XYZ file of C-alpha atoms in Angstrom:
161
model
C -17.168 -12.009 -1.900
C -15.245 -9.651 -4.230
C -14.170 -7.489 -1.300
C -12.680 -10.554 0.378
C -10.694 -11.247 -2.790
C -9.651 -7.618 -3.069
C -8.457 -7.627 0.562
C -6.211 -10.586 -0.235
C -4.524 -8.560 -2.965
C -3.712 -5.657 -0.617
C -3.314 -7.357 2.792
C 0.486 -7.613 2.670
C 1.036 -4.200 1.052
C 2.166 -1.481 3.449
C 3.622 1.402 1.468
C 2.348 3.731 -1.224
C 5.172 2.434 -3.385
C 3.774 -1.094 -3.068
C 0.321 0.248 -3.962
C 1.760 1.791 -7.133
C 3.405 -1.574 -7.988
C 0.017 -3.265 -7.576
C -1.518 -0.718 -9.919
C 1.216 -1.460 -12.481
C 0.593 -5.226 -12.144
C -3.132 -4.711 -12.653
C -2.364 -2.838 -15.911
C -0.096 -5.720 -17.029
C -2.814 -8.254 -16.187
C -5.357 -6.239 -18.176
C -3.056 -6.296 -21.197
C -2.802 -10.104 -21.006
C -6.522 -10.913 -20.847
C -6.877 -11.498 -24.601
C -3.401 -13.007 -25.177
C -3.139 -16.745 -25.714
C -6.224 -18.898 -25.534
C -9.293 -17.936 -23.542
C -9.270 -21.356 -21.863
C -5.812 -20.725 -20.398
C -6.013 -19.239 -16.873
C -4.813 -15.640 -16.729
C -2.375 -16.567 -13.933
C -0.575 -18.910 -16.380
C -0.431 -16.224 -19.055
C 1.195 -13.850 -16.542
C 3.789 -16.366 -15.331
C 6.870 -14.118 -15.465
C 5.386 -10.711 -16.096
C 4.093 -9.934 -12.584
C 5.360 -10.606 -9.075
C 5.018 -14.113 -7.684
C 2.874 -12.710 -4.901
C 0.379 -11.152 -7.339
C 0.277 -14.347 -9.389
C -0.339 -16.522 -6.294
C -3.224 -14.302 -5.207
C -4.681 -14.523 -8.722
C -4.324 -18.335 -8.690
C -6.135 -18.453 -5.341
C -8.969 -16.265 -6.689
C -9.219 -18.508 -9.768
C -9.290 -21.670 -7.639
C -12.006 -20.277 -5.371
C -14.109 -19.267 -8.334
C -13.811 -15.576 -7.431
C -12.166 -14.777 -10.743
C -14.255 -15.441 -13.846
C -12.956 -16.972 -17.092
C -14.961 -14.406 -19.036
C -12.621 -11.662 -20.353
C -15.111 -8.865 -19.766
C -15.660 -10.017 -16.165
C -11.865 -10.188 -15.706
C -11.515 -6.599 -16.916
C -14.232 -5.534 -14.498
C -12.553 -7.462 -11.656
C -9.265 -5.593 -12.202
C -10.984 -2.223 -12.575
C -12.811 -2.813 -9.292
C -9.584 -4.055 -7.611
C -7.791 -0.894 -8.712
C -10.678 1.247 -7.470
C -10.751 -0.613 -4.156
C -6.980 -0.346 -3.592
C -7.002 3.377 -4.428
C -9.841 3.967 -1.946
C -7.586 2.979 0.949
C -6.240 6.157 2.602
C -2.573 7.126 2.414
C -0.681 8.552 5.402
C 2.482 10.542 4.796
C 5.135 9.889 7.450
C 8.536 11.524 7.690
C 11.106 9.667 9.773
C 14.735 10.416 10.564
C 15.793 7.118 8.977
C 14.888 4.654 6.230
C 12.810 2.015 8.031
C 13.249 -1.732 7.676
C 10.362 -4.013 6.767
C 9.865 -5.085 10.399
C 9.480 -1.448 11.467
C 6.991 -0.819 8.656
C 4.963 -3.858 9.747
C 4.832 -2.561 13.313
C 3.877 0.877 12.083
C 1.116 -0.574 9.926
C -0.239 -2.550 12.940
C -0.189 0.604 15.053
C -2.117 2.569 12.401
C -4.738 -0.175 12.055
C -5.266 -0.030 15.837
C -5.436 3.750 15.885
C -7.524 4.339 12.739
C -9.476 1.090 12.705
C -8.726 0.297 9.026
C -5.937 -0.326 6.575
C -3.767 2.639 5.640
C -0.934 2.814 3.077
C 2.169 4.548 4.358
C 3.969 7.132 2.204
C 7.389 7.089 3.885
C 9.974 9.850 3.666
C 13.369 9.929 5.349
C 14.762 13.254 6.591
C 17.664 13.173 9.063
C 16.983 16.816 10.039
C 14.051 15.745 12.218
C 16.585 13.886 14.446
C 14.028 11.314 15.634
C 10.340 10.773 16.096
C 8.008 11.349 13.197
C 6.011 13.941 11.283
C 2.583 12.571 10.302
C 0.122 13.916 7.715
C -3.168 12.096 7.485
C -6.589 13.112 6.188
C -5.833 16.823 6.425
C -4.231 16.612 9.882
C -0.571 17.445 10.487
C 1.254 16.343 13.617
C 4.936 16.965 14.324
C 6.222 14.446 16.842
C 9.826 14.941 15.793
C 12.691 15.660 18.143
C 13.676 18.686 16.043
C 10.430 20.465 16.974
C 11.040 19.617 20.626
C 14.607 20.916 20.369
C 13.423 24.148 18.704
C 10.923 24.744 21.484
C 13.600 24.093 24.095
C 16.005 26.526 22.394
C 13.274 29.152 22.039
C 12.514 28.922 25.763
C 16.212 29.156 26.554
C 16.549 32.295 24.392
C 13.588 33.873 26.210
C 15.276 33.264 29.557
C 18.630 34.721 28.523
């Protein structure tokens, strides 16, 4: 049941940057557990201190009874959520451009199909690769950039001349 709740917190996150923001919001939530009255839902205490998305997910967890009113259980929930989110692998991708959200969504879908699980994307832009992508994931490095293709083509041309 907790994993289902944790998945809700990360399902719309795509990038490593968003993962870091989630981690920051978890720390903020932890700091608010003992503020105000214990009967007040944590989501209400956090009203303007975290993103609306985080707060809505917390409200949903509270409504479904997945988030306890006990402060110690709340602390444990957030520790486990942080641990869960940090267990999701990160893939470094270098592109020739800064991608839009729609491109990132398509890239995330492609990775889920290829890897069979959620992956956070650590995106870098480098116009020197011309196009394509350079991918680093779980110790594997693949250069699918046009710059490597162009270098190979120029090397072959130099061998011929």
